[in-house]
Coordinates of C-alpha atoms in Angstrom, one line a residue:
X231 CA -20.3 -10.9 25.6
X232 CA -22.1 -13.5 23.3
X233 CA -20.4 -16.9 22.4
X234 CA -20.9 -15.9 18.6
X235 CA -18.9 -12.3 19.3
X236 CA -16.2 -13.7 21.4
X237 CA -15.5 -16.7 18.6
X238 CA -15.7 -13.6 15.7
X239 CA -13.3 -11.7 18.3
X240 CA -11.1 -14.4 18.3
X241 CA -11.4 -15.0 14.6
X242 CA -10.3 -11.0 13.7
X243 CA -7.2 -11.6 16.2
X244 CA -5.9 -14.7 13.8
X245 CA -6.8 -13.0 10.7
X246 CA -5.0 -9.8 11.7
X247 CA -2.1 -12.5 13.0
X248 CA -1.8 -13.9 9.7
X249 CA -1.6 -11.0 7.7
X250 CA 1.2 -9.0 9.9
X251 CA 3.0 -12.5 9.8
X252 CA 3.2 -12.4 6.5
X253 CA 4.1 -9.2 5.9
X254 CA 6.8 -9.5 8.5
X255 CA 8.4 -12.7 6.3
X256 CA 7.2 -11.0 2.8
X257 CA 9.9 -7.7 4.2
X258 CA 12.3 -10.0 5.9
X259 CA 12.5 -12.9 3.2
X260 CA 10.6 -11.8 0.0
X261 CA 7.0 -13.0 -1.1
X262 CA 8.6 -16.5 -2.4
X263 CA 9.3 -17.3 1.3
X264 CA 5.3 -16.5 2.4
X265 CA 3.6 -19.7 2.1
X266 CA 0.5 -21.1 3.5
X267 CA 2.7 -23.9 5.2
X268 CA 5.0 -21.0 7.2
X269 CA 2.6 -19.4 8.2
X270 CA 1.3 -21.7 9.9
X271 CA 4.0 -23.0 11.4
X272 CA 4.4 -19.4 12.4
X273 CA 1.5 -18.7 13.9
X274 CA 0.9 -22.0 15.5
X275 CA -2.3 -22.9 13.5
X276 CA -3.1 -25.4 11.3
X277 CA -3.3 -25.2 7.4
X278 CA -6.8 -26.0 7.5
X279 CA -7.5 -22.7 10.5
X280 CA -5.4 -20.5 8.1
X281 CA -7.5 -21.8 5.1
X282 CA -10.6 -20.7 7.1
X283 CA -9.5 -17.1 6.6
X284 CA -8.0 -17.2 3.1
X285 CA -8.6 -19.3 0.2
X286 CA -4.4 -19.0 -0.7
X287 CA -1.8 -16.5 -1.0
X288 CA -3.3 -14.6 -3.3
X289 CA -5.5 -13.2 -0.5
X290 CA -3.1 -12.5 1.6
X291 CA -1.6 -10.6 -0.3
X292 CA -4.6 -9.0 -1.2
X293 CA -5.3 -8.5 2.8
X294 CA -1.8 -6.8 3.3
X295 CA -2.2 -4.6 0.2
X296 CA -5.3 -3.2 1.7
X297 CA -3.5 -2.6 4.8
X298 CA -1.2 -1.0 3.1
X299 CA -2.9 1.0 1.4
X300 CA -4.7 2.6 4.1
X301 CA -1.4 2.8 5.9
X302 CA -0.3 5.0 3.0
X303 CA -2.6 7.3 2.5
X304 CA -2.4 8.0 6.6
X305 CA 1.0 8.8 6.2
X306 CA 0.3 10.9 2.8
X307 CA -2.3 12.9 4.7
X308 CA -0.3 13.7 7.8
X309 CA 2.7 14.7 5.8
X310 CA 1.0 17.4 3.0
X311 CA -1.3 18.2 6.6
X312 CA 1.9 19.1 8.2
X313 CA 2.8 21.4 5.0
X314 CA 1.9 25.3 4.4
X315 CA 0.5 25.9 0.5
X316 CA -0.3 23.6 -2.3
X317 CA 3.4 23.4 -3.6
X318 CA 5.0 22.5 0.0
X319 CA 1.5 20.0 0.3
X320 CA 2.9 18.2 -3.1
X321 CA 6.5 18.3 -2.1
X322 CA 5.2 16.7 1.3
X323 CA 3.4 14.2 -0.6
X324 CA 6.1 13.1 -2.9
X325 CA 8.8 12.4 -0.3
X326 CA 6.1 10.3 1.4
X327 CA 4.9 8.4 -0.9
X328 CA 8.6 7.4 -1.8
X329 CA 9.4 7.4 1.5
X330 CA 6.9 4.9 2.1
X331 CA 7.9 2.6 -0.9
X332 CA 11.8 2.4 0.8
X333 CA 9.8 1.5 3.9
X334 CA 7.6 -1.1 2.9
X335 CA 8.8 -3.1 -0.2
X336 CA 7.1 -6.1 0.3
X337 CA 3.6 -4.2 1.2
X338 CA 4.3 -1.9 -1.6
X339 CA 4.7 -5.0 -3.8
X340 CA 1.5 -6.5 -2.5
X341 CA 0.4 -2.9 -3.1
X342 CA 1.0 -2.6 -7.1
X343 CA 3.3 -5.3 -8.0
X344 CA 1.6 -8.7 -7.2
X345 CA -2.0 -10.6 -7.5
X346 CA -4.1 -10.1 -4.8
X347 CA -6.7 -10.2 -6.6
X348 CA -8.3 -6.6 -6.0
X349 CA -9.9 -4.6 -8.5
X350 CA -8.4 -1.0 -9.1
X351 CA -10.5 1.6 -11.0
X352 CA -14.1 -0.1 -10.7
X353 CA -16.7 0.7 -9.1
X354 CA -16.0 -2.4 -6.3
X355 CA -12.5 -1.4 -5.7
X356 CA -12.5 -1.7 -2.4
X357 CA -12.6 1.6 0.1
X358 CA -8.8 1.3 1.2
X359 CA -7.5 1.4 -2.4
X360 CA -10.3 4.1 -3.3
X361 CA -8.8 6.2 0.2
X362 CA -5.5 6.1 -1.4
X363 CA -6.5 7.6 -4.4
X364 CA -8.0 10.0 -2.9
X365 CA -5.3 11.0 -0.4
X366 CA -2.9 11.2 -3.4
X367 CA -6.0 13.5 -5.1
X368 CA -6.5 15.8 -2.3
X369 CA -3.4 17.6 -2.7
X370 CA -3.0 17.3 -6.3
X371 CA -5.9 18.8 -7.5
X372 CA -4.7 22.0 -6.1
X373 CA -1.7 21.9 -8.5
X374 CA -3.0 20.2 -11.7
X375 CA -3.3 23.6 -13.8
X376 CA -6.4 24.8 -15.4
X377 CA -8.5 22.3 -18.0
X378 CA -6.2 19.9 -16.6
X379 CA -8.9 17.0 -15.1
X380 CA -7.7 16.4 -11.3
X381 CA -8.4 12.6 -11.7
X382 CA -6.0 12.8 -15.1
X383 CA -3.1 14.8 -13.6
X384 CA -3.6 12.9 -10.3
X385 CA -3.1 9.2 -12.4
X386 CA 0.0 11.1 -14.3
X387 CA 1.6 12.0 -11.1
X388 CA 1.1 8.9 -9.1
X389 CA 2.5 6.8 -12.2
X390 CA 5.6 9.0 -11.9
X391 CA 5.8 8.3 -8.3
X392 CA 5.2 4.8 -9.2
X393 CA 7.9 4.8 -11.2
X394 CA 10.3 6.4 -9.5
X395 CA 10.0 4.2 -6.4
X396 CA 10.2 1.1 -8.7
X397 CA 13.3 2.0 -10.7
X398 CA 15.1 3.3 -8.1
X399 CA 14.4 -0.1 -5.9
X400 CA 15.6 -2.2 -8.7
X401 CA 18.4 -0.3 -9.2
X402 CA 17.8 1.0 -12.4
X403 CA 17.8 4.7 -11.6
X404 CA 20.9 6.3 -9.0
X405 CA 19.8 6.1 -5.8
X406 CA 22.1 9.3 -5.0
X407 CA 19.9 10.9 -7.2
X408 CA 16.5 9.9 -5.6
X409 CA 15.8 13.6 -4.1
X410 CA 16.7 15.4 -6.8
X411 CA 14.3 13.5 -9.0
X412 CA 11.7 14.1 -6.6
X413 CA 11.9 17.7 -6.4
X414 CA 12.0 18.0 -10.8
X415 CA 8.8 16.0 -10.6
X416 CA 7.4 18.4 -8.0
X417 CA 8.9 21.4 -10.0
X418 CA 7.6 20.8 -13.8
X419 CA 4.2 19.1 -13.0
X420 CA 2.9 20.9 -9.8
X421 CA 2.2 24.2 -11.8
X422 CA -0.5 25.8 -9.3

């Protein structure tokens, strides 16, 4: 092994330090306790070393979104995988996406809630967030219904999800009432 691989080995290690770090205080403490001076402290590296990875916060929150995001659309794919016709496949992906926001509120957060500075719905988007998509669009162009764009219905259901898993974090909707919420959003828009 090359000098210039082991120093770019080395360099991924931090990187991939620094962003479970913060994700680890973002879940335990909130994303007001994540700042470039405790993370450093954290991970025993100067400011400057963490500032040779990101330019700020903002792009580690960016980094853990991404991480996220391909984190969730492994978990959306081995749950409708796991399921037998389109309508299980949907059920499957709706208790895992929601699932996965109880899980991971910070990441989710960093997901759709906060500036990491990542474009959505461009053409540079970058391929975790586009994988996402797509993992939610795989099974739910099965059920979006005839002249019903799969794209369309796929944004309609995901902002429903979205939703959902927001209100019911804040507190807004019943909690007690989560799954049966989940399975009328299943029932009345999953019309294969």
């Amino acid at each position: 092994m090359s000098v210039q691989e082991r120093k770019e080995r080395e360099r991924a290690v931090r990187e991939r330090l620094i962003v479970a770090t913060a994700r680890e205080l973002a879940e335990r403490q909130g994303w007001e306790a994540v700042t470039t001076r405790r993370l450093a402290e954290r991970i025993e590296y100067s400011q400057p070393v963490l500032y040779s990875h990101f330019r700020g916060k903002r792009e580690i929150i960016g980094a853990v979104a991404l991480e996220g995001a391909a984190e969730l659309a492994e978990a959306l794919r081995a749950a409708t995988d796991a399921a037998d016709g389109p309508r299980a496949r949907v059920a499957a992906l709706t208790r895992a996406y929601l699932d996965f926001a109880e899980r991971n509120p910070a990441v989710y957060d960093a997901m759709f809630q906060l500036d990491g500075g990542l474009p959505f719905a461009h053409e540079d988007t970058p391929r975790p967030l586009k994988d996402g998509f797509a993992a939610l669009l795989e099974t739910l162009t099965e059920v979006a219904g005839e002249d019903v764009p799969p794209g369309l219905f796929t944004e309609l259901f995901w902002a429903s999800l979205h939703g959902l898993a927001t209100l019911t974090r804040a507190g807004r909707l019943p909690a007690a009432d989560a799954e049966a919420r989940a399975e009328l959003l299943v029932e009345r828009l999953a019309v294969s």
